Amino acid sequence: MLTNLEGLTMKLVVFGASGRIGTELVRQGVAAGHTVTAVVREGSSLQVALPELRLVAARAGVPGGLVDVVTADVMDPRAIAPILAGHDAVLSALGPRPSGSSTVLTDGARSILQAMGESGVRRFLVVSVAGIHSTGDDPFTKYVVKPILQRILRESFADARRMEAVVGASELDWTIACPPRLTNGAAKGTFRSNTEGTVRGGFSMTRADVAAYLLSVVDDADLIRKTVVISN
């Protein structure tokens, strides 16, 4: 089981670090004093410059240089396993493709889980989507809104469902976080969550708050092997 790390800094790996949630995970992780290994694919880069991250760390009163950018193929477990070794947790901010057939979430999760098994890292947090869950929805959302979304986002929702099944079958210490429609802008600093169903009225959430939520529950043993729907 995960050791309680409250009040301690951690060594974190972030996949999808070049995306908008991934960028927030790196930025906020550094600001909190964590050591962050940001994994990006070939041809991609962080959306925030390393000097800016060091400035963020300095303003937070922690040592600078707490980020390492690594280029690697997340779909190759043999390539990423050595990167994971010695870290406390792995966070995946890989995003589903908006259109067309895609298996990026499923294949990415499968590869990361295999690499974690080889490297000995147990804690895994992954971003999914709230749209594939309907338990607890009000009737209008459940029978009108969600069916429309299911048709429009059929392929990406199918990928998210497969990913959740792959992660859910793992014996590692995973948590699946499912936000609703994502928005840009500064973090609001508050969020709601539900491990038993959806969040009523939870129609949107800032990407910055998704990152803040993930970082706040990295060491939450109560969420191990739980799927949690989140929203502002």
PDB file of C-alpha atoms in Angstrom:
ATOM      1  CA  MET A   1       0.000   0.000   0.000  1.00  0.00           C
ATOM      2  CA  LEU A   2       1.006   3.606  -0.502  1.00  0.00           C
ATOM      3  CA  THR A   3       2.911   5.210   2.323  1.00  0.00           C
ATOM      4  CA  ASN A   4       1.458   8.482   3.598  1.00  0.00           C
ATOM      5  CA  LEU A   5       3.661  11.176   2.089  1.00  0.00           C
ATOM      6  CA  GLU A   6       1.791  14.190   3.464  1.00  0.00           C
ATOM      7  CA  GLY A   7       4.095  17.120   3.971  1.00  0.00           C
ATOM      8  CA  LEU A   8       6.917  15.494   2.042  1.00  0.00           C
ATOM      9  CA  THR A   9       8.146  16.169  -1.442  1.00  0.00           C
ATOM     10  CA  MET A  10       7.866  13.380  -3.978  1.00  0.00           C
ATOM     11  CA  LYS A  11       9.478  12.222  -7.178  1.00  0.00           C
ATOM     12  CA  LEU A  12       6.810  12.235  -9.868  1.00  0.00           C
ATOM     13  CA  VAL A  13       6.710  11.160 -13.499  1.00  0.00           C
ATOM     14  CA  VAL A  14       4.260  12.971 -15.782  1.00  0.00           C
ATOM     15  CA  PHE A  15       3.243  11.494 -19.126  1.00  0.00           C
ATOM     16  CA  GLY A  16       1.562  13.790 -21.608  1.00  0.00           C
ATOM     17  CA  ALA A  17       3.647  16.611 -20.152  1.00  0.00           C
ATOM     18  CA  SER A  18       3.454  18.653 -23.358  1.00  0.00           C
ATOM     19  CA  GLY A  19      -0.351  18.835 -23.150  1.00  0.00           C
ATOM     20  CA  ARG A  20      -2.325  21.418 -21.218  1.00  0.00           C
ATOM     21  CA  ILE A  21      -3.110  19.269 -18.168  1.00  0.00           C
ATOM     22  CA  GLY A  22       0.401  17.858 -18.274  1.00  0.00           C
ATOM     23  CA  THR A  23       1.883  21.344 -18.349  1.00  0.00           C
ATOM     24  CA  GLU A  24      -0.125  22.249 -15.251  1.00  0.00           C
ATOM     25  CA  LEU A  25       0.998  19.084 -13.492  1.00  0.00           C
ATOM     26  CA  VAL A  26       4.621  19.993 -14.145  1.00  0.00           C
ATOM     27  CA  ARG A  27       4.192  23.653 -13.214  1.00  0.00           C
ATOM     28  CA  GLN A  28       2.214  22.996 -10.031  1.00  0.00           C
ATOM     29  CA  GLY A  29       4.335  20.000  -9.065  1.00  0.00           C
ATOM     30  CA  VAL A  30       7.497  22.094  -9.217  1.00  0.00           C
ATOM     31  CA  ALA A  31       5.813  24.908  -7.287  1.00  0.00           C
ATOM     32  CA  ALA A  32       4.940  22.419  -4.551  1.00  0.00           C
ATOM     33  CA  GLY A  33       8.564  21.364  -4.272  1.00  0.00           C
ATOM     34  CA  HIS A  34       8.293  17.992  -5.976  1.00  0.00           C
ATOM     35  CA  THR A  35      10.887  16.575  -8.325  1.00  0.00           C
ATOM     36  CA  VAL A  36       9.129  16.130 -11.658  1.00  0.00           C
ATOM     37  CA  THR A  37      10.250  14.045 -14.606  1.00  0.00           C
ATOM     38  CA  ALA A  38       8.279  15.318 -17.603  1.00  0.00           C
ATOM     39  CA  VAL A  39       8.026  12.784 -20.421  1.00  0.00           C
ATOM     40  CA  VAL A  40       7.318  14.146 -23.904  1.00  0.00           C
ATOM     41  CA  ARG A  41       7.150  12.427 -27.259  1.00  0.00           C
ATOM     42  CA  GLU A  42       9.620  13.021 -30.080  1.00  0.00           C
ATOM     43  CA  GLY A  43       9.024  16.414 -31.654  1.00  0.00           C
ATOM     44  CA  SER A  44       7.171  17.809 -28.632  1.00  0.00           C
ATOM     45  CA  SER A  45       8.311  20.058 -25.835  1.00  0.00           C
ATOM     46  CA  LEU A  46       7.000  21.552 -22.624  1.00  0.00           C
ATOM     47  CA  GLN A  47       4.651  24.497 -23.039  1.00  0.00           C
ATOM     48  CA  VAL A  48       6.515  26.230 -20.233  1.00  0.00           C
ATOM     49  CA  ALA A  49      10.234  27.038 -20.340  1.00  0.00           C
ATOM     50  CA  LEU A  50      12.593  25.513 -17.790  1.00  0.00           C
ATOM     51  CA  PRO A  51      13.765  28.932 -16.535  1.00  0.00           C
ATOM     52  CA  GLU A  52      10.143  29.821 -15.811  1.00  0.00           C
ATOM     53  CA  LEU A  53       9.713  26.601 -13.841  1.00  0.00           C
ATOM     54  CA  ARG A  54      12.812  27.368 -11.808  1.00  0.00           C
ATOM     55  CA  LEU A  55      11.379  30.835 -11.118  1.00  0.00           C
ATOM     56  CA  VAL A  56       8.135  29.210  -9.980  1.00  0.00           C
ATOM     57  CA  ALA A  57      10.133  27.001  -7.621  1.00  0.00           C
ATOM     58  CA  ALA A  58      12.128  29.944  -6.296  1.00  0.00           C
ATOM     59  CA  ARG A  59       8.963  31.922  -5.591  1.00  0.00           C
ATOM     60  CA  ALA A  60       7.582  28.913  -3.749  1.00  0.00           C
ATOM     61  CA  GLY A  61      10.690  28.853  -1.579  1.00  0.00           C
ATOM     62  CA  VAL A  62      11.971  25.528  -2.845  1.00  0.00           C
ATOM     63  CA  PRO A  63      15.203  24.701  -4.679  1.00  0.00           C
ATOM     64  CA  GLY A  64      15.174  25.327  -8.432  1.00  0.00           C
ATOM     65  CA  GLY A  65      15.898  22.771 -11.090  1.00  0.00           C
ATOM     66  CA  LEU A  66      13.272  20.288  -9.854  1.00  0.00           C
ATOM     67  CA  VAL A  67      12.234  19.247 -13.342  1.00  0.00           C
ATOM     68  CA  ASP A  68      13.811  16.889 -15.839  1.00  0.00           C
ATOM     69  CA  VAL A  69      12.481  16.676 -19.396  1.00  0.00           C
ATOM     70  CA  VAL A  70      12.824  13.286 -21.073  1.00  0.00           C
ATOM     71  CA  THR A  71      11.904  12.360 -24.631  1.00  0.00           C
ATOM     72  CA  ALA A  72      10.478   8.846 -24.864  1.00  0.00           C
ATOM     73  CA  ASP A  73       7.752   6.831 -26.574  1.00  0.00           C
ATOM     74  CA  VAL A  74       5.065   6.127 -23.991  1.00  0.00           C
ATOM     75  CA  MET A  75       3.945   3.163 -26.088  1.00  0.00           C
ATOM     76  CA  ASP A  76       7.278   1.393 -25.535  1.00  0.00           C
ATOM     77  CA  PRO A  77       7.370  -0.039 -21.986  1.00  0.00           C
ATOM     78  CA  ARG A  78      11.006  -1.072 -22.351  1.00  0.00           C
ATOM     79  CA  ALA A  79      11.942   2.536 -23.127  1.00  0.00           C
ATOM     80  CA  ILE A  80      10.046   4.107 -20.239  1.00  0.00           C
ATOM     81  CA  ALA A  81      10.649   1.546 -17.470  1.00  0.00           C
ATOM     82  CA  PRO A  82      14.151   2.893 -16.670  1.00  0.00           C
ATOM     83  CA  ILE A  83      12.685   6.417 -16.470  1.00  0.00           C
ATOM     84  CA  LEU A  84      10.188   5.350 -13.803  1.00  0.00           C
ATOM     85  CA  ALA A  85      12.664   3.643 -11.494  1.00  0.00           C
ATOM     86  CA  GLY A  86      13.097   5.416  -8.163  1.00  0.00           C
ATOM     87  CA  HIS A  87       9.974   7.570  -8.454  1.00  0.00           C
ATOM     88  CA  ASP A  88       7.091   7.683  -5.975  1.00  0.00           C
ATOM     89  CA  ALA A  89       4.212   7.995  -8.439  1.00  0.00           C
ATOM     90  CA  VAL A  90       3.300   8.147 -12.112  1.00  0.00           C
ATOM     91  CA  LEU A  91       0.672  10.546 -13.478  1.00  0.00           C
ATOM     92  CA  SER A  92      -0.758  10.193 -16.977  1.00  0.00           C
ATOM     93  CA  ALA A  93      -2.324  13.222 -18.629  1.00  0.00           C
ATOM     94  CA  LEU A  94      -2.547  11.613 -22.049  1.00  0.00           C
ATOM     95  CA  GLY A  95      -5.618  12.932 -23.823  1.00  0.00           C
ATOM     96  CA  PRO A  96      -8.118  11.119 -26.071  1.00  0.00           C
ATOM     97  CA  ARG A  97      -8.202  12.062 -29.738  1.00  0.00           C
ATOM     98  CA  PRO A  98     -11.219  14.268 -30.516  1.00  0.00           C
ATOM     99  CA  SER A  99     -12.178  12.416 -33.676  1.00  0.00           C
ATOM    100  CA  GLY A 100     -11.382   9.267 -35.574  1.00  0.00           C
ATOM    101  CA  SER A 101     -10.464   5.857 -34.247  1.00  0.00           C
ATOM    102  CA  SER A 102      -7.940   6.003 -31.427  1.00  0.00           C
ATOM    103  CA  THR A 103      -6.456   3.699 -28.837  1.00  0.00           C
ATOM    104  CA  VAL A 104      -3.961   6.158 -27.357  1.00  0.00           C
ATOM    105  CA  LEU A 105      -5.441   6.049 -23.842  1.00  0.00           C
ATOM    106  CA  THR A 106      -5.710   2.271 -23.754  1.00  0.00           C
ATOM    107  CA  ASP A 107      -2.335   1.563 -25.325  1.00  0.00           C
ATOM    108  CA  GLY A 108      -0.654   4.258 -23.237  1.00  0.00           C
ATOM    109  CA  ALA A 109      -2.075   2.917 -19.980  1.00  0.00           C
ATOM    110  CA  ARG A 110      -1.176  -0.660 -20.865  1.00  0.00           C
ATOM    111  CA  SER A 111       2.413   0.341 -21.644  1.00  0.00           C
ATOM    112  CA  ILE A 112       2.778   2.478 -18.509  1.00  0.00           C
ATOM    113  CA  LEU A 113       1.394  -0.278 -16.281  1.00  0.00           C
ATOM    114  CA  GLN A 114       3.822  -2.800 -17.751  1.00  0.00           C
ATOM    115  CA  ALA A 115       6.726  -0.394 -17.245  1.00  0.00           C
ATOM    116  CA  MET A 116       5.616   0.272 -13.667  1.00  0.00           C
ATOM    117  CA  GLY A 117       5.577  -3.454 -12.973  1.00  0.00           C
ATOM    118  CA  GLU A 118       9.137  -3.721 -14.247  1.00  0.00           C
ATOM    119  CA  SER A 119      10.388  -0.642 -12.371  1.00  0.00           C
ATOM    120  CA  GLY A 120       8.700  -1.326  -9.042  1.00  0.00           C
ATOM    121  CA  VAL A 121       6.664   1.899  -8.904  1.00  0.00           C
ATOM    122  CA  ARG A 122       3.138   1.238  -7.601  1.00  0.00           C
ATOM    123  CA  ARG A 123       1.208   4.535  -7.495  1.00  0.00           C
ATOM    124  CA  PHE A 124      -0.545   5.460 -10.752  1.00  0.00           C
ATOM    125  CA  LEU A 125      -2.984   8.296 -11.408  1.00  0.00           C
ATOM    126  CA  VAL A 126      -4.605   8.634 -14.816  1.00  0.00           C
ATOM    127  CA  VAL A 127      -7.030  11.097 -16.388  1.00  0.00           C
ATOM    128  CA  SER A 128     -10.162   9.709 -18.041  1.00  0.00           C
ATOM    129  CA  VAL A 129     -13.491  11.398 -18.885  1.00  0.00           C
ATOM    130  CA  ALA A 130     -16.651  11.890 -16.844  1.00  0.00           C
ATOM    131  CA  GLY A 131     -18.831  11.556 -19.936  1.00  0.00           C
ATOM    132  CA  ILE A 132     -18.665   7.761 -19.931  1.00  0.00           C
ATOM    133  CA  HIS A 133     -20.188   7.597 -16.447  1.00  0.00           C
ATOM    134  CA  SER A 134     -23.860   8.233 -15.699  1.00  0.00           C
ATOM    135  CA  THR A 135     -24.624   6.783 -12.251  1.00  0.00           C
ATOM    136  CA  GLY A 136     -26.235   9.574 -10.251  1.00  0.00           C
ATOM    137  CA  ASP A 137     -26.919  11.855 -13.219  1.00  0.00           C
ATOM    138  CA  ASP A 138     -30.124  13.857 -13.324  1.00  0.00           C
ATOM    139  CA  PRO A 139     -32.589  12.545 -15.959  1.00  0.00           C
ATOM    140  CA  PHE A 140     -31.890  15.301 -18.506  1.00  0.00           C
ATOM    141  CA  THR A 141     -28.137  14.741 -18.387  1.00  0.00           C
ATOM    142  CA  LYS A 142     -28.455  10.949 -18.401  1.00  0.00           C
ATOM    143  CA  TYR A 143     -31.030  10.551 -21.161  1.00  0.00           C
ATOM    144  CA  VAL A 144     -30.453  13.618 -23.331  1.00  0.00           C
ATOM    145  CA  VAL A 145     -27.005  15.149 -22.865  1.00  0.00           C
ATOM    146  CA  LYS A 146     -24.918  11.986 -22.392  1.00  0.00           C
ATOM    147  CA  PRO A 147     -26.409  10.121 -25.400  1.00  0.00           C
ATOM    148  CA  ILE A 148     -25.587  13.091 -27.633  1.00  0.00           C
ATOM    149  CA  LEU A 149     -22.024  13.172 -26.314  1.00  0.00           C
ATOM    150  CA  GLN A 150     -21.770   9.422 -26.803  1.00  0.00           C
ATOM    151  CA  ARG A 151     -22.556   9.834 -30.508  1.00  0.00           C
ATOM    152  CA  ILE A 152     -20.287  12.825 -31.070  1.00  0.00           C
ATOM    153  CA  LEU A 153     -17.332  11.425 -29.103  1.00  0.00           C
ATOM    154  CA  ARG A 154     -17.957   7.756 -29.802  1.00  0.00           C
ATOM    155  CA  GLU A 155     -14.363   6.754 -30.564  1.00  0.00           C
ATOM    156  CA  SER A 156     -12.672   8.719 -27.788  1.00  0.00           C
ATOM    157  CA  PHE A 157     -15.253   7.548 -25.232  1.00  0.00           C
ATOM    158  CA  ALA A 158     -14.727   3.941 -26.338  1.00  0.00           C
ATOM    159  CA  ASP A 159     -10.986   4.395 -25.863  1.00  0.00           C
ATOM    160  CA  ALA A 160     -11.552   5.815 -22.372  1.00  0.00           C
ATOM    161  CA  ARG A 161     -13.751   2.853 -21.406  1.00  0.00           C
ATOM    162  CA  ARG A 162     -11.140   0.364 -22.590  1.00  0.00           C
ATOM    163  CA  MET A 163      -8.445   2.269 -20.725  1.00  0.00           C
ATOM    164  CA  GLU A 164     -10.437   2.218 -17.500  1.00  0.00           C
ATOM    165  CA  ALA A 165     -10.941  -1.537 -17.870  1.00  0.00           C
ATOM    166  CA  VAL A 166      -7.197  -2.078 -18.371  1.00  0.00           C
ATOM    167  CA  VAL A 167      -6.277   0.064 -15.371  1.00  0.00           C
ATOM    168  CA  GLY A 168      -9.055  -1.423 -13.236  1.00  0.00           C
ATOM    169  CA  ALA A 169      -7.683  -4.917 -13.808  1.00  0.00           C
ATOM    170  CA  SER A 170      -4.263  -3.902 -12.485  1.00  0.00           C
ATOM    171  CA  GLU A 171      -3.107  -4.793  -8.979  1.00  0.00           C
ATOM    172  CA  LEU A 172      -1.099  -1.575  -8.736  1.00  0.00           C
ATOM    173  CA  ASP A 173      -2.215   1.373  -6.581  1.00  0.00           C
ATOM    174  CA  TRP A 174      -4.198   3.206  -9.251  1.00  0.00           C
ATOM    175  CA  THR A 175      -6.696   6.048  -9.223  1.00  0.00           C
ATOM    176  CA  ILE A 176      -8.737   7.022 -12.281  1.00  0.00           C
ATOM    177  CA  ALA A 177      -9.834  10.683 -12.257  1.00  0.00           C
ATOM    178  CA  CYS A 178     -12.717  11.623 -14.572  1.00  0.00           C
ATOM    179  CA  PRO A 179     -13.265  15.347 -15.215  1.00  0.00           C
ATOM    180  CA  PRO A 180     -16.099  16.778 -17.345  1.00  0.00           C
ATOM    181  CA  ARG A 181     -15.677  19.303 -20.167  1.00  0.00           C
ATOM    182  CA  LEU A 182     -12.267  20.904 -19.775  1.00  0.00           C
ATOM    183  CA  THR A 183     -11.709  24.656 -19.841  1.00  0.00           C
ATOM    184  CA  ASN A 184      -8.660  26.883 -19.782  1.00  0.00           C
ATOM    185  CA  GLY A 185      -7.878  29.636 -17.326  1.00  0.00           C
ATOM    186  CA  ALA A 186      -6.540  29.863 -13.816  1.00  0.00           C
ATOM    187  CA  ALA A 187      -7.352  27.280 -11.196  1.00  0.00           C
ATOM    188  CA  LYS A 188     -10.421  28.076  -9.129  1.00  0.00           C
ATOM    189  CA  GLY A 189      -8.879  26.266  -6.186  1.00  0.00           C
ATOM    190  CA  THR A 190     -11.962  24.219  -5.388  1.00  0.00           C
ATOM    191  CA  PHE A 191     -13.303  20.955  -6.710  1.00  0.00           C
ATOM    192  CA  ARG A 192     -15.928  18.347  -5.980  1.00  0.00           C
ATOM    193  CA  SER A 193     -15.493  14.606  -6.266  1.00  0.00           C
ATOM    194  CA  ASN A 194     -17.526  11.424  -6.081  1.00  0.00           C
ATOM    195  CA  THR A 195     -16.345   7.812  -6.019  1.00  0.00           C
ATOM    196  CA  GLU A 196     -19.886   6.429  -6.082  1.00  0.00           C
ATOM    197  CA  GLY A 197     -21.206   8.206  -9.175  1.00  0.00           C
ATOM    198  CA  THR A 198     -21.134  11.468 -11.064  1.00  0.00           C
ATOM    199  CA  VAL A 199     -21.021  15.002  -9.671  1.00  0.00           C
ATOM    200  CA  ARG A 200     -24.436  16.657 -10.005  1.00  0.00           C
ATOM    201  CA  GLY A 201     -24.165  19.883 -11.962  1.00  0.00           C
ATOM    202  CA  GLY A 202     -20.522  19.205 -12.697  1.00  0.00           C
ATOM    203  CA  PHE A 203     -20.411  20.282 -16.334  1.00  0.00           C
ATOM    204  CA  SER A 204     -16.934  21.776 -16.586  1.00  0.00           C
ATOM    205  CA  MET A 205     -13.564  21.977 -14.862  1.00  0.00           C
ATOM    206  CA  THR A 206     -10.407  23.947 -15.521  1.00  0.00           C
ATOM    207  CA  ARG A 207      -7.378  21.969 -16.609  1.00  0.00           C
ATOM    208  CA  ALA A 208      -5.425  23.715 -13.874  1.00  0.00           C
ATOM    209  CA  ASP A 209      -7.838  22.348 -11.269  1.00  0.00           C
ATOM    210  CA  VAL A 210      -7.601  18.833 -12.723  1.00  0.00           C
ATOM    211  CA  ALA A 211      -3.853  19.024 -12.174  1.00  0.00           C
ATOM    212  CA  ALA A 212      -4.324  20.478  -8.691  1.00  0.00           C
ATOM    213  CA  TYR A 213      -6.698  17.663  -7.787  1.00  0.00           C
ATOM    214  CA  LEU A 214      -4.336  14.937  -9.015  1.00  0.00           C
ATOM    215  CA  LEU A 215      -1.419  16.381  -7.077  1.00  0.00           C
ATOM    216  CA  SER A 216      -3.562  16.712  -3.947  1.00  0.00           C
ATOM    217  CA  VAL A 217      -4.474  13.009  -3.940  1.00  0.00           C
ATOM    218  CA  VAL A 218      -1.161  11.432  -4.952  1.00  0.00           C
ATOM    219  CA  ASP A 219      -0.702  10.195  -1.381  1.00  0.00           C
ATOM    220  CA  ASP A 220      -4.399   9.547  -0.628  1.00  0.00           C
ATOM    221  CA  ALA A 221      -4.617   5.873   0.334  1.00  0.00           C
ATOM    222  CA  ASP A 222      -8.434   6.066   0.409  1.00  0.00           C
ATOM    223  CA  LEU A 223      -8.461   6.501  -3.373  1.00  0.00           C
ATOM    224  CA  ILE A 224      -6.330   3.491  -4.196  1.00  0.00           C
ATOM    225  CA  ARG A 225      -8.093   1.352  -6.802  1.00  0.00           C
ATOM    226  CA  LYS A 226     -10.927   3.873  -7.064  1.00  0.00           C
ATOM    227  CA  THR A 227     -12.500   5.689  -9.994  1.00  0.00           C
ATOM    228  CA  VAL A 228     -13.460   9.231  -9.019  1.00  0.00           C
ATOM    229  CA  VAL A 229     -15.548  11.721 -10.986  1.00  0.00           C
ATOM    230  CA  ILE A 230     -14.366  15.285 -10.387  1.00  0.00           C
ATOM    231  CA  SER A 231     -15.598  18.758 -11.243  1.00  0.00           C
ATOM    232  CA  ASN A 232     -15.422  22.400 -10.154  1.00  0.00           C
TER     233      ASN A 232
END
